[in-house]
N, CA, C and O atoms as a printed pandas DataFrame, in Angstrom:
     atom_number atom_name residue_name chain_id  residue_number  x_coord  y_coord  z_coord
0              1         N          ALA        A               1  -30.323  -41.729   -0.686
1              2        CA          ALA        A               1  -29.398  -40.631   -0.537
2              3         C          ALA        A               1  -28.857  -40.621    0.890
3              4         O          ALA        A               1  -29.546  -41.018    1.831
4              5         N          GLY        A               2  -27.623  -40.166    1.036
5              6        CA          GLY        A               2  -26.987  -40.105    2.348
6              7         C          GLY        A               2  -27.419  -38.878    3.136
7              8         O          GLY        A               2  -27.995  -37.934    2.596
8              9         N          MET        A               3  -27.128  -38.921    4.418
9             10        CA          MET        A               3  -27.466  -37.799    5.283
10            11         C          MET        A               3  -26.194  -37.282    5.942
11            12         O          MET        A               3  -25.308  -38.056    6.304
12            13         N          PHE        A               4  -26.119  -35.965    6.091
13            14        CA          PHE        A               4  -24.995  -35.353    6.779
14            15         C          PHE        A               4  -25.265  -35.292    8.275
15            16         O          PHE        A               4  -26.386  -35.029    8.710
16            17         N          THR        A               5  -24.234  -35.535    9.040
17            18        CA          THR        A               5  -24.331  -35.382   10.481
18            19         C          THR        A               5  -23.217  -34.469   10.929
19            20         O          THR        A               5  -22.061  -34.793   10.654
20            21         N          PRO        A               6  -23.451  -33.389   11.575
21            22        CA          PRO        A               6  -24.774  -32.852   11.922
22            23         C          PRO        A               6  -25.504  -32.333   10.690
23            24         O          PRO        A               6  -24.922  -32.184    9.615
24            25         N          SER        A               7  -26.770  -32.067   10.870
25            26        CA          SER        A               7  -27.596  -31.654    9.725
26            27         C          SER        A               7  -27.292  -30.243    9.254
27            28         O          SER        A               7  -27.626  -29.884    8.125
28            29         N          SER        A               8  -26.662  -29.432   10.105
29            30        CA          SER        A               8  -26.282  -28.089    9.679
30            31         C          SER        A               8  -24.828  -27.837   10.085
31            32         O          SER        A               8  -24.307  -28.472   11.003
32            33         N          TYR        A               9  -24.200  -26.925    9.404
33            34        CA          TYR        A               9  -22.825  -26.570    9.710
34            35         C          TYR        A               9  -22.603  -25.117    9.326
35            36         O          TYR        A               9  -23.407  -24.512    8.616
36            37         N          GLU        A              10  -21.508  -24.579    9.804
37            38        CA          GLU        A              10  -21.189  -23.179    9.527
38            39         C          GLU        A              10  -19.735  -23.101    9.083
39            40         O          GLU        A              10  -18.857  -23.671    9.729
40            41         N          CYS        A              11  -19.482  -22.412    8.005
41            42        CA          CYS        A              11  -18.114  -22.187    7.543
42            43         C          CYS        A              11  -17.566  -20.963    8.269
43            44         O          CYS        A              11  -18.098  -19.862    8.130
44            45         N          LEU        A              12  -16.520  -21.156    9.030
45            46        CA          LEU        A              12  -15.923  -20.052    9.769
46            47         C          LEU        A              12  -14.755  -19.476    8.982
47            48         O          LEU        A              12  -13.964  -20.213    8.394
48            49         N          PRO        A              13  -14.659  -18.175    8.977
49            50        CA          PRO        A              13  -13.542  -17.553    8.267
50            51         C          PRO        A              13  -12.215  -17.885    8.943
51            52         O          PRO        A              13  -12.175  -18.231   10.124
52            53         N          ARG        A              14  -11.157  -17.779    8.194
53            54        CA          ARG        A              14   -9.817  -18.044    8.687
54            55         C          ARG        A              14   -8.959  -16.810    8.495
55            56         O          ARG        A              14   -9.301  -15.894    7.747
56            57         N          CYS        A              15   -7.831  -16.814    9.194
57            58        CA          CYS        A              15   -6.840  -15.749    9.032
58            59         C          CYS        A              15   -5.687  -16.284    8.206
59            60         O          CYS        A              15   -5.287  -17.439    8.352
60            61         N          ASP        A              16   -5.163  -15.448    7.349
61            62        CA          ASP        A              16   -3.941  -15.802    6.635
62            63         C          ASP        A              16   -2.765  -15.518    7.560
63            64         O          ASP        A              16   -2.774  -14.534    8.299
64            65         N          ALA        A              17   -1.763  -16.372    7.519
65            66        CA          ALA        A              17   -0.540  -16.129    8.289
66            67         C          ALA        A              17    0.084  -14.823    7.807
67            68         O          ALA        A              17   -0.098  -14.439    6.652
68            69         N          PRO        A              18    0.818  -14.140    8.681
69            70        CA          PRO        A              18    1.458  -12.883    8.252
70            71         C          PRO        A              18    2.385  -13.118    7.063
71            72         O          PRO        A              18    2.989  -14.182    6.921
72            73         N          THR        A              19    2.479  -12.118    6.233
73            74        CA          THR        A              19    3.388  -12.194    5.089
74            75         C          THR        A              19    4.517  -11.189    5.301
75            76         O          THR        A              19    4.402  -10.264    6.105
76            77         N          GLU        A              20    5.567  -11.381    4.594
77            78        CA          GLU        A              20    6.708  -10.463    4.621
78            79         C          GLU        A              20    7.316  -10.296    6.011
79            80         O          GLU        A              20    7.730   -9.196    6.376
80            81         N          VAL        A              21    7.374  -11.387    6.797
81            82        CA          VAL        A              21    8.067  -11.356    8.086
82            83         C          VAL        A              21    9.529  -11.692    7.795
83            84         O          VAL        A              21    9.848  -12.813    7.399
84            85         N          GLU        A              22   10.408  -10.717    7.993
85            86        CA          GLU        A              22   11.825  -10.965    7.738
86            87         C          GLU        A              22   12.351  -12.010    8.705
87            88         O          GLU        A              22   12.092  -11.934    9.906
88            89         N          HIS        A              23   13.076  -12.972    8.200
89            90        CA          HIS        A              23   13.698  -14.048    8.963
90            91         C          HIS        A              23   12.684  -15.008    9.568
91            92         O          HIS        A              23   12.958  -15.632   10.593
92            93         N          ALA        A              24   11.494  -15.134    8.935
93            94        CA          ALA        A              24   10.513  -16.130    9.374
94            95         C          ALA        A              24   11.078  -17.524    9.101
95            96         O          ALA        A              24   11.952  -17.689    8.250
96            97         N          HIS        A              25   10.583  -18.508    9.812
97            98        CA          HIS        A              25   11.011  -19.902    9.632
98            99         C          HIS        A              25   10.740  -20.323    8.188
99           100         O          HIS        A              25    9.742  -19.896    7.607
100          101         N          PRO        A              26   11.602  -21.147    7.597
101          102        CA          PRO        A              26   11.402  -21.573    6.203
102          103         C          PRO        A              26   10.063  -22.278    5.956
103          104         O          PRO        A              26    9.540  -22.226    4.843
104          105         N          SER        A              27    9.505  -22.935    6.975
105          106        CA          SER        A              27    8.219  -23.620    6.786
106          107         C          SER        A              27    7.030  -22.663    6.919
107          108         O          SER        A              27    5.887  -23.055    6.686
108          109         N          GLY        A              28    7.305  -21.397    7.296
109          110        CA          GLY        A              28    6.244  -20.404    7.421
110          111         C          GLY        A              28    6.323  -19.697    8.749
111          112         O          GLY        A              28    6.947  -20.194    9.686
112          113         N          PRO        A              29    5.687  -18.526    8.840
113          114        CA          PRO        A              29    5.785  -17.729   10.058
114          115         C          PRO        A              29    4.987  -18.279   11.243
115          116         O          PRO        A              29    5.288  -17.950   12.390
116          117         N          CYS        A              30    3.972  -19.111   10.982
117          118        CA          CYS        A              30    3.150  -19.669   12.065
118          119         C          CYS        A              30    3.360  -21.172   12.170
119          120         O          CYS        A              30    3.357  -21.875   11.159
120          121         N          GLN        A              31    3.543  -21.664   13.384
121          122        CA          GLN        A              31    3.687  -23.105   13.584
122          123         C          GLN        A              31    2.449  -23.853   13.099
123          124         O          GLN        A              31    2.548  -25.005   12.677
124          125         N          GLU        A              32    1.287  -23.208   13.156
125          126        CA          GLU        A              32    0.023  -23.853   12.805
126          127         C          GLU        A              32   -0.239  -23.918   11.300
127          128         O          GLU        A              32   -1.199  -24.560   10.874
128          129         N          GLY        A              33    0.594  -23.268   10.491
129          130        CA          GLY        A              33    0.416  -23.300    9.050
130          131         C          GLY        A              33    0.061  -21.937    8.471
131          132         O          GLY        A              33    0.146  -20.916    9.155
132          133         N          SER        A              34   -0.337  -21.935    7.205
133          134        CA          SER        A              34   -0.596  -20.675    6.503
134          135         C          SER        A              34   -2.014  -20.155    6.707
135          136         O          SER        A              34   -2.287  -18.987    6.431
136          137         N          GLN        A              35   -2.925  -21.008    7.188
137          138        CA          GLN        A              35   -4.300  -20.606    7.464
138          139         C          GLN        A              35   -4.603  -20.924    8.933
139          140         O          GLN        A              35   -4.405  -22.053    9.382
140          141         N          ILE        A              36   -5.077  -19.933    9.668
141          142        CA          ILE        A              36   -5.386  -20.075   11.083
142          143         C          ILE        A              36   -6.896  -19.990   11.262
143          144         O          ILE        A              36   -7.524  -19.046   10.780
144          145         N          HIS        A              37   -7.479  -20.957   11.942
145          146        CA          HIS        A              37   -8.926  -20.956   12.186
146          147         C          HIS        A              37   -9.308  -19.838   13.145
147          148         O          HIS        A              37   -8.572  -19.533   14.084
148          149         N          ARG        A              38  -10.470  -19.228   12.900
149          150        CA          ARG        A              38  -10.968  -18.184   13.805
150          151         C          ARG        A              38  -11.085  -18.781   15.210
151          152         O          ARG        A              38  -11.594  -19.888   15.388
152          153         N          GLY        A              39  -10.606  -18.028   16.197
153          154        CA          GLY        A              39  -10.621  -18.499   17.579
154          155         C          GLY        A              39   -9.351  -19.251   17.957
155          156         O          GLY        A              39   -9.208  -19.693   19.097
156          157         N          SER        A              40   -8.426  -19.399   17.008
157          158        CA          SER        A              40   -7.162  -20.094   17.259
158          159         C          SER        A              40   -6.011  -19.092   17.226
159          160         O          SER        A              40   -6.208  -17.894   17.025
160          161         N          PHE        A              41   -4.826  -19.612   17.426
161          162        CA          PHE        A              41   -3.638  -18.767   17.514
162          163         C          PHE        A              41   -2.610  -19.107   16.443
163          164         O          PHE        A              41   -2.565  -20.227   15.935
164          165         N          CYS        A              42   -1.796  -18.129   16.115
165          166        CA          CYS        A              42   -0.599  -18.289   15.288
166          167         C          CYS        A              42    0.578  -18.172   16.238
167          168         O          CYS        A              42    0.804  -17.116   16.829
168          169         N          THR        A              43    1.327  -19.253   16.386
169          170        CA          THR        A              43    2.516  -19.220   17.225
170          171         C          THR        A              43    3.684  -18.806   16.344
171          172         O          THR        A              43    4.083  -19.572   15.466
172          173         N          PRO        A              44    4.249  -17.607   16.552
173          174        CA          PRO        A              44    5.328  -17.116   15.692
174          175         C          PRO        A              44    6.555  -18.029   15.735
175          176         O          PRO        A              44    6.927  -18.546   16.789
176          177         N          GLN        A              45    7.168  -18.210   14.580
177          178        CA          GLN        A              45    8.419  -18.964   14.512
178          179         C          GLN        A              45    9.363  -18.297   13.526
179          180         O          GLN        A              45    8.954  -17.802   12.476
180          181         N          CYS        A              46   10.651  -18.299   13.899
181          182        CA          CYS        A              46   11.683  -17.628   13.118
182          183         C          CYS        A              46   12.745  -18.622   12.679
183          184         O          CYS        A              46   12.840  -19.728   13.212
184          185         N          GLU        A              47   13.544  -18.211   11.696
185          186        CA          GLU        A              47   14.641  -19.064   11.239
186          187         C          GLU        A              47   15.701  -19.160   12.335
187          188         O          GLU        A              47   15.707  -18.367   13.277
188          189         N          ALA        A              48   16.589  -20.131   12.203
189          190        CA          ALA        A              48   17.658  -20.344   13.184
190          191         C          ALA        A              48   18.456  -19.059   13.379
191          192         O          ALA        A              48   18.770  -18.364   12.414
192          193         N          GLY        A              49   18.780  -18.749   14.631
193          194        CA          GLY        A              49   19.532  -17.544   14.948
194          195         C          GLY        A              49   18.657  -16.332   15.204
195          196         O          GLY        A              49   19.168  -15.253   15.502
196          197         N          TYR        A              50   17.338  -16.492   15.091
197          198        CA          TYR        A              50   16.378  -15.412   15.315
198          199         C          TYR        A              50   15.273  -15.912   16.237
199          200         O          TYR        A              50   15.001  -17.110   16.309
200          201         N          ALA        A              51   14.644  -14.978   16.937
201          202        CA          ALA        A              51   13.544  -15.317   17.841
202          203         C          ALA        A              51   12.466  -14.247   17.735
203          204         O          ALA        A              51   12.772  -13.079   17.495
204          205         N          PRO        A              52   11.187  -14.642   17.916
205          206        CA          PRO        A              52   10.119  -13.642   17.883
206          207         C          PRO        A              52   10.296  -12.621   19.002
207          208         O          PRO        A              52   10.605  -12.984   20.137
208          209         N          ARG        A              53   10.103  -11.361   18.686
209          210        CA          ARG        A              53   10.223  -10.286   19.679
210          211         C          ARG        A              53    9.141  -10.416   20.746
211          212         O          ARG        A              53    9.406  -10.200   21.928
212          213         N          GLN        A              54    7.937  -10.763   20.338
213          214        CA          GLN        A              54    6.840  -10.891   21.301
214          215         C          GLN        A              54    6.714  -12.338   21.752
215          216         O          GLN        A              54    6.979  -13.263   20.984
216          217         N          GLU        A              55    6.313  -12.522   22.988
217          218        CA          GLU        A              55    6.186  -13.864   23.532
218          219         C          GLU        A              55    4.793  -14.435   23.316
219          220         O          GLU        A              55    4.620  -15.654   23.298
220          221         N          GLU        A              56    3.807  -13.576   23.155
221          222        CA          GLU        A              56    2.427  -14.021   23.008
222          223         C          GLU        A              56    2.125  -14.392   21.556
223          224         O          GLU        A              56    2.652  -13.771   20.632
224          225         N          PRO        A              57    1.278  -15.402   21.354
225          226        CA          PRO        A              57    0.874  -15.743   19.981
226          227         C          PRO        A              57   -0.089  -14.703   19.410
227          228         O          PRO        A              57   -0.644  -13.887   20.146
228          229         N          LEU        A              58   -0.278  -14.742   18.103
229          230        CA          LEU        A              58   -1.215  -13.859   17.425
230          231         C          LEU        A              58   -2.572  -14.555   17.418
231          232         O          LEU        A              58   -2.650  -15.745   17.115
232          233         N          TRP        A              59   -3.632  -13.837   17.743
233          234        CA          TRP        A              59   -4.967  -14.415   17.835
234          235         C          TRP        A              59   -5.762  -14.136   16.579
235          236         O          TRP        A              59   -5.765  -13.013   16.074
236          237         N          CYS        A              60   -6.442  -15.160   16.068
237          238        CA          CYS        A              60   -7.300  -15.017   14.894
238          239         C          CYS        A              60   -8.732  -14.820   15.362
239          240         O          CYS        A              60   -9.317  -15.705   15.987
240          241         N          GLY        A              61   -9.289  -13.666   15.060
241          242        CA          GLY        A              61  -10.664  -13.386   15.468
242          243         C          GLY        A              61  -11.133  -12.102   14.840
243          244         O          GLY        A              61  -10.561  -11.619   13.863
244          245         N          GLY        A              62  -12.189  -11.554   15.416
245          246        CA          GLY        A              62  -12.699  -10.278   14.921
246          247         C          GLY        A              62  -13.129  -10.354   13.477
247          248         O          GLY        A              62  -13.540  -11.409   12.992
248          249         N          GLY        A              63  -13.035   -9.261   12.809
249          250        CA          GLY        A              63  -13.427   -9.199   11.402
250          251         C          GLY        A              63  -14.932   -9.319   11.243
251          252         O          GLY        A              63  -15.696   -8.867   12.097
252          253         N          SER        A              64  -15.350   -9.926   10.151
253          254        CA          SER        A              64  -16.774  -10.083    9.857
254          255         C          SER        A              64  -17.093  -11.568    9.685
255          256         O          SER        A              64  -16.230  -12.421    9.896
256          257         N          ARG        A              65  -18.318  -11.869    9.306
257          258        CA          ARG        A              65  -18.709  -13.288    9.106
258          259         C          ARG        A              65  -17.890  -13.937    7.999
259          260         O          ARG        A              65  -17.678  -15.150    8.009
260          261         N          SER        A              66  -17.429  -13.130    7.041
261          262        CA          SER        A              66  -16.702  -13.697    5.903
262          263         C          SER        A              66  -15.187  -13.533    6.016
263          264         O          SER        A              66  -14.435  -14.098    5.222
264          265         N          ARG        A              67  -14.742  -12.750    7.014
265          266        CA          ARG        A              67  -13.308  -12.465    7.110
266          267         C          ARG        A              67  -12.895  -12.356    8.565
267          268         O          ARG        A              67  -13.608  -11.754    9.367
268          269         N          ALA        A              68  -11.744  -12.935    8.920
269          270        CA          ALA        A              68  -11.187  -12.817   10.263
270          271         C          ALA        A              68   -9.823  -12.143   10.146
271          272         O          ALA        A              68   -9.222  -12.126    9.072
272          273         N          THR        A              69   -9.338  -11.589   11.258
273          274        CA          THR        A              69   -8.050  -10.907   11.227
274          275         C          THR        A              69   -7.184  -11.341   12.408
275          276         O          THR        A              69   -7.688  -11.699   13.472
276          277         N          LEU        A              70   -5.865  -11.298   12.194
277          278        CA          LEU        A              70   -4.922  -11.596   13.267
278          279         C          LEU        A              70   -4.712  -10.366   14.135
279          280         O          LEU        A              70   -4.722   -9.233   13.653
280          281         N          SER        A              71   -4.524  -10.613   15.417
281          282        CA          SER        A              71   -4.231   -9.530   16.340
282          283         C          SER        A              71   -3.096   -9.962   17.261
283          284         O          SER        A              71   -3.248  -10.930   18.005
284          285         N          PRO        A              72   -1.951   -9.258   17.225
285          286        CA          PRO        A              72   -1.595   -8.233   16.244
286          287         C          PRO        A              72   -1.469   -8.853   14.853
287          288         O          PRO        A              72   -1.482  -10.076   14.715
288          289         N          GLU        A              73   -1.349   -8.025   13.839
289          290        CA          GLU        A              73   -1.364   -8.502   12.458
290          291         C          GLU        A              73   -0.086   -9.203   12.035
291          292         O          GLU        A              73   -0.111  -10.018   11.113
292          293         N          THR        A              74    1.035   -8.905   12.689
293          294        CA          THR        A              74    2.311   -9.492   12.300
294          295         C          THR        A              74    3.255   -9.508   13.499
295          296         O          THR        A              74    2.870   -9.115   14.601
296          297         N          PHE        A              75    4.474   -9.956   13.288
297          298        CA          PHE        A              75    5.482   -9.974   14.350
298          299         C          PHE        A              75    6.855   -9.756   13.735
299          300         O          PHE        A              75    7.012   -9.770   12.514
300          301         N          VAL        A              76    7.846   -9.555   14.593
301          302        CA          VAL        A              76    9.211   -9.274   14.167
302          303         C          VAL        A              76   10.131  -10.363   14.704
303          304         O          VAL        A              76    9.999  -10.782   15.854
304          305         N          CYS        A              77   11.064  -10.822   13.869
305          306        CA          CYS        A              77   12.087  -11.775   14.295
306          307         C          CYS        A              77   13.376  -10.998   14.552
307          308         O          CYS        A              77   13.918  -10.364   13.647
308          309         N          ASP        A              78   13.855  -11.053   15.775
309          310        CA          ASP        A              78   15.103  -10.375   16.149
310          311         C          ASP        A              78   16.254  -11.367   16.185
311          312         O          ASP        A              78   16.075  -12.534   16.534
312          313         N          LYS        A              79   17.436  -10.888   15.821
313          314        CA          LYS        A              79   18.641  -11.716   15.872
314          315         C          LYS        A              79   18.939  -12.068   17.323
315          316         O          LYS        A              79   18.891  -11.208   18.202
316          317         N          VAL        A              80   19.245  -13.329   17.566
317          318        CA          VAL        A              80   19.590  -13.780   18.910
318          319         C          VAL        A              80   21.077  -13.556   19.107
319          320         O          VAL        A              80   21.894  -13.999   18.300
320          321         N          GLU        A              81   21.423  -12.867   20.180
321          322        CA          GLU        A              81   22.832  -12.607   20.470
322          323         C          GLU        A              81   23.485  -13.885   20.972
323          324         O          GLU        A              81   22.967  -14.551   21.869
324          325         N          GLN        A              82   24.617  -14.215   20.389
325          326        CA          GLN        A              82   25.378  -15.396   20.819
326          327         C          GLN        A              82   26.252  -15.015   21.997
327          328         O          GLN        A              82   26.975  -14.021   21.939
328          329         N          ARG        A              83   26.194  -15.791   23.056
329          330        CA          ARG        A              83   27.053  -15.529   24.210
330          331         C          ARG        A              83   28.448  -16.038   23.897
331          332         O          ARG        A              83   28.614  -17.117   23.328
332          333         N          SER        A              84   29.436  -15.267   24.266
333          334        CA          SER        A              84   30.805  -15.682   23.994
334          335         C          SER        A              84   31.253  -16.704   25.024
335          336         O          SER        A              84   30.782  -16.694   26.161
336          337         N          ARG        A              85   32.157  -17.581   24.631
337          338        CA          ARG        A              85   32.673  -18.593   25.551
338          339         C          ARG        A              85   33.487  -17.953   26.662
339          340         O          ARG        A              85   33.532  -18.477   27.775
340          341         N          VAL        A              86   34.133  -16.826   26.377
341          342        CA          VAL        A              86   34.914  -16.122   27.396
342          343         C          VAL        A              86   33.983  -15.673   28.521
343          344         O          VAL        A              86   34.321  -15.819   29.696
344          345         N          ALA        A              87   32.829  -15.134   28.179
345          346        CA          ALA        A              87   31.874  -14.683   29.190
346          347         C          ALA        A              87   31.357  -15.860   30.004
347          348         O          ALA        A              87   31.181  -15.740   31.217
348          349         N          ASP        A              88   31.110  -17.001   29.354
349          350        CA          ASP        A              88   30.623  -18.179   30.059
350          351         C          ASP        A              88   31.670  -18.730   31.015
351          352         O          ASP        A              88   31.319  -19.271   32.064
352          353         N          ALA        A              89   32.949  -18.603   30.675
353          354        CA          ALA        A              89   34.020  -19.163   31.492
354          355         C          ALA        A              89   34.397  -18.264   32.658
355          356         O          ALA        A              89   35.025  -18.728   33.610
356          357         N          ALA        A              90   34.030  -16.998   32.607
357          358        CA          ALA        A              90   34.388  -16.058   33.675
358          359         C          ALA        A              90   33.629  -16.414   34.944
359          360         O          ALA        A              90   32.444  -16.742   34.879
360          361         N          PRO        A              91   34.296  -16.356   36.112
361          362        CA          PRO        A              91   33.600  -16.667   37.367
362          363         C          PRO        A              91   32.523  -15.635   37.642
363          364         O          PRO        A              91   32.683  -14.458   37.318
364          365         N          ARG        A              92   31.431  -16.075   38.238
365          366        CA          ARG        A              92   30.342  -15.169   38.575
366          367         C          ARG        A              92   30.581  -14.603   39.959
367          368         O          ARG        A              92   30.995  -15.317   40.873
368          369         N          GLU        A              93   30.322  -13.336   40.106
369          370        CA          GLU        A              93   30.503  -12.650   41.379
370          371         C          GLU        A              93   29.637  -13.324   42.439
371          372         O          GLU        A              93   28.471  -13.631   42.193
372          373         N          GLY        A              94   30.208  -13.549   43.607
373          374        CA          GLY        A              94   29.461  -14.162   44.685
374          375         C          GLY        A              94   29.476  -15.676   44.663
375          376         O          GLY        A              94   28.980  -16.306   45.597
376          377         N          ARG        A              95   30.023  -16.267   43.639
377          378        CA          ARG        A              95   30.042  -17.720   43.531
378          379         C          ARG        A              95   31.462  -18.256   43.538
379          380         O          ARG        A              95   31.686  -19.435   43.260
380          381         N          ARG        A              96   32.420  -17.401   43.855
381          382        CA          ARG        A              96   33.816  -17.830   43.898
382          383         C          ARG        A              96   34.046  -18.654   45.156
383          384         O          ARG        A              96   33.471  -18.375   46.208
384          385         N          ARG        A              97   34.872  -19.649   45.039
385          386        CA          ARG        A              97   35.174  -20.496   46.177
386          387         C          ARG        A              97   36.675  -20.481   46.419
387          388         O          ARG        A              97   37.455  -20.714   45.495
388          389         N          HIS        A              98   37.078  -20.214   47.626
389          390        CA          HIS        A              98   38.477  -20.199   47.987
390          391         C          HIS        A              98   38.799  -21.454   48.768
391          392         O          HIS        A              98   37.963  -21.962   49.515
392          393         N          ASP        A              99   40.009  -21.952   48.596
393          394        CA          ASP        A              99   40.408  -23.167   49.298
394          395         C          ASP        A              99   40.322  -23.019   50.810
395          396         O          ASP        A              99   40.157  -24.019   51.508
396          397         N          THR        A             100   40.427  -21.828   51.327
397          398        CA          THR        A             100   40.396  -21.618   52.760
398          399         C          THR        A             100   38.988  -21.523   53.316
399          400         O          THR        A             100   38.813  -21.472   54.533
400          401         N          ASP        A             101   37.958  -21.499   52.433
401          402        CA          ASP        A             101   36.590  -21.354   52.902
402          403         C          ASP        A             101   36.112  -22.535   53.760
403          404         O          ASP        A             101   35.308  -22.341   54.671
404          405         N          GLU        A             102   36.581  -23.716   53.491
405          406        CA          GLU        A             102   36.087  -24.880   54.193
406          407         C          GLU        A             102   37.041  -25.419   55.227
407          408         O          GLU        A             102   36.811  -26.526   55.714
408          409         N          MET        A             103   38.097  -24.719   55.600
409          410        CA          MET        A             103   39.050  -25.213   56.593
410          411         C          MET        A             103   38.637  -24.897   57.984
411          412         O          MET        A             103   39.339  -25.249   58.932
């Protein structure tokens, strides 16, 4: 008969990725997948044109021996404002250069 190495192991609970996140990325709300290992993070991801409101990842921990929970439990995807080309083309105050400046 074969032997396992190591001789003992422990099954750690996992966190489920958040559900019902509006505008979550099509592959799922967490870059790490639908199941997050206890002690790991869920990096929020949103569909194109949206970005996670919070910058910090969600942490999988707490709970009990049989269940872990995400903290915070979910996140929000906000619409990213598109900058207009007119605004990009406008000169910035303090950065204007006049032909007479270098004479």
